[in-house]
Amino acid sequence: MTTTAPPTPPDTDAVAFVAALRRLKAWSGLSYRQLERRATRAGHSLPYSTAATMLGRDRLPRQELVAAFVAACGLRADQAQAWLDARVTIACGGPAETTPTARNRSFGRPGRALAGAVALAGVLLAGASAAGAFTDDVEVERTRTSLHLPRS
């Protein structure tokens, strides 16, 4: 392994993340088979073919593959956690914007859009419940039959 610092993970998008994983592999100086063996010694499963496929695509890899890969590359725990955190950020829609424009889009109040969505969901669920959308027709028929009620 080289003495330079390992590449840092971007938290912008999947394409940049996988490109950084490729740089991390190059930084490690290890072959895919060596990565597989090192991942196994670290308690992970990372078949060499899976690692090669992961780096050959531009899709965000699964969390457990990233954990196995960065451990196999020889990153310290804090460095590995940075990669996992970046992956979660990308999977959840990218980094949060902190510009005034982003604040304006939420109408100046954090959580206002969420509160509106929650209120709308509550109204929709209440209406669906009142309309009987969550009632099992078979259960209604059994109840009517057992109570000897006329069919509607």
XYZ file of C-alpha atoms in Angstrom, residues 20-143:
124
model
C -13.786 7.211 -6.145
C -14.042 3.506 -5.222
C -11.978 2.755 -8.345
C -9.383 5.293 -7.176
C -9.422 3.638 -3.745
C -8.664 0.260 -5.327
C -5.804 1.804 -7.296
C -4.554 3.461 -4.087
C -4.587 0.101 -2.286
C -2.469 -1.524 -4.987
C -4.353 -4.795 -4.465
C -5.778 -7.195 -7.022
C -9.400 -8.292 -6.862
C -8.367 -11.676 -5.430
C -6.235 -9.977 -2.778
C -9.203 -7.781 -1.877
C -11.374 -10.884 -1.547
C -8.890 -12.514 0.863
C -8.451 -9.362 2.932
C -12.229 -8.856 3.172
C -12.609 -12.444 4.410
C -9.915 -11.889 7.059
C -11.805 -8.756 8.165
C -15.033 -10.770 8.552
C -16.709 -9.676 5.305
C -17.733 -11.419 2.121
C -16.448 -9.824 -1.078
C -16.034 -12.258 -3.964
C -13.505 -10.925 -6.454
C -16.065 -11.077 -9.270
C -18.521 -9.016 -7.215
C -15.867 -6.377 -6.538
C -14.999 -6.220 -10.241
C -18.658 -5.939 -11.224
C -19.250 -3.252 -8.591
C -16.411 -1.112 -9.958
C -17.500 -1.701 -13.548
C -20.896 -0.119 -13.044
C -22.040 3.399 -12.276
C -24.730 2.349 -9.794
C -24.471 2.824 -6.058
C -23.248 -0.438 -4.501
C -25.001 -2.033 -1.543
C -23.925 -0.904 1.918
C -22.379 -4.262 2.863
C -20.280 -4.319 -0.312
C -18.918 -0.851 0.408
C -18.097 -1.904 3.990
C -16.288 -5.021 2.790
C -14.463 -3.162 0.029
C -13.147 -0.297 2.141
C -12.080 -2.723 4.896
C -10.246 -4.831 2.324
C -8.534 -1.740 0.949
C -7.071 -1.158 4.406
C -8.916 1.934 5.582
C -9.062 2.793 9.279
C -12.444 2.643 11.007
C -13.032 6.411 10.785
C -12.093 6.475 7.106
C -14.334 3.490 6.383
C -17.212 5.176 8.208
C -16.804 8.259 6.010
C -17.376 6.046 2.938
C -20.445 4.452 4.485
C -21.835 7.843 5.486
C -21.289 9.207 1.956
C -23.083 6.182 0.499
C -26.075 6.762 2.777
C -26.150 10.446 1.827
C -26.234 9.563 -1.879
C -28.839 6.838 -1.367
C -31.045 9.327 0.479
C -30.941 11.879 -2.307
C -27.589 13.598 -2.001
C -26.218 16.193 0.378
C -28.593 18.676 1.934
C -28.522 22.100 0.341
C -27.794 24.993 2.669
C -28.051 27.824 0.191
C -30.668 30.579 0.535
C -32.336 29.154 -2.579
C -32.923 25.844 -0.814
C -34.436 27.635 2.175
C -36.737 29.612 -0.135
C -38.014 26.398 -1.695
C -39.199 25.252 1.729
C -40.997 28.583 2.194
C -38.554 29.772 4.840
C -39.587 27.281 7.516
C -37.821 23.949 7.904
C -40.327 21.137 8.093
C -43.268 23.075 6.681
C -43.472 20.874 3.592
C -43.218 17.758 5.761
C -45.968 19.006 8.057
C -48.201 19.608 5.054
C -47.505 16.126 3.700
C -48.270 14.557 7.080
C -51.525 16.507 7.343
C -52.556 15.471 3.826
C -51.749 11.825 4.562
C -53.866 12.013 7.720
C -56.825 13.455 5.843
C -56.545 10.837 3.101
C -56.283 7.978 5.590
C -59.228 9.275 7.600
C -61.342 9.540 4.451
C -60.350 6.080 3.279
C -61.115 4.645 6.686
C -64.502 6.345 6.838
C -65.307 5.029 3.362
C -64.482 1.499 4.492
C -61.438 1.108 2.269
C -59.605 -0.794 4.994
C -62.453 -3.205 5.713
C -62.140 -6.758 4.531
C -65.336 -7.613 2.598
C -65.132 -11.254 3.678
C -64.997 -10.230 7.335
C -67.980 -7.906 6.861
C -69.978 -10.721 5.262
C -69.068 -13.136 8.084
C -70.133 -10.563 10.658
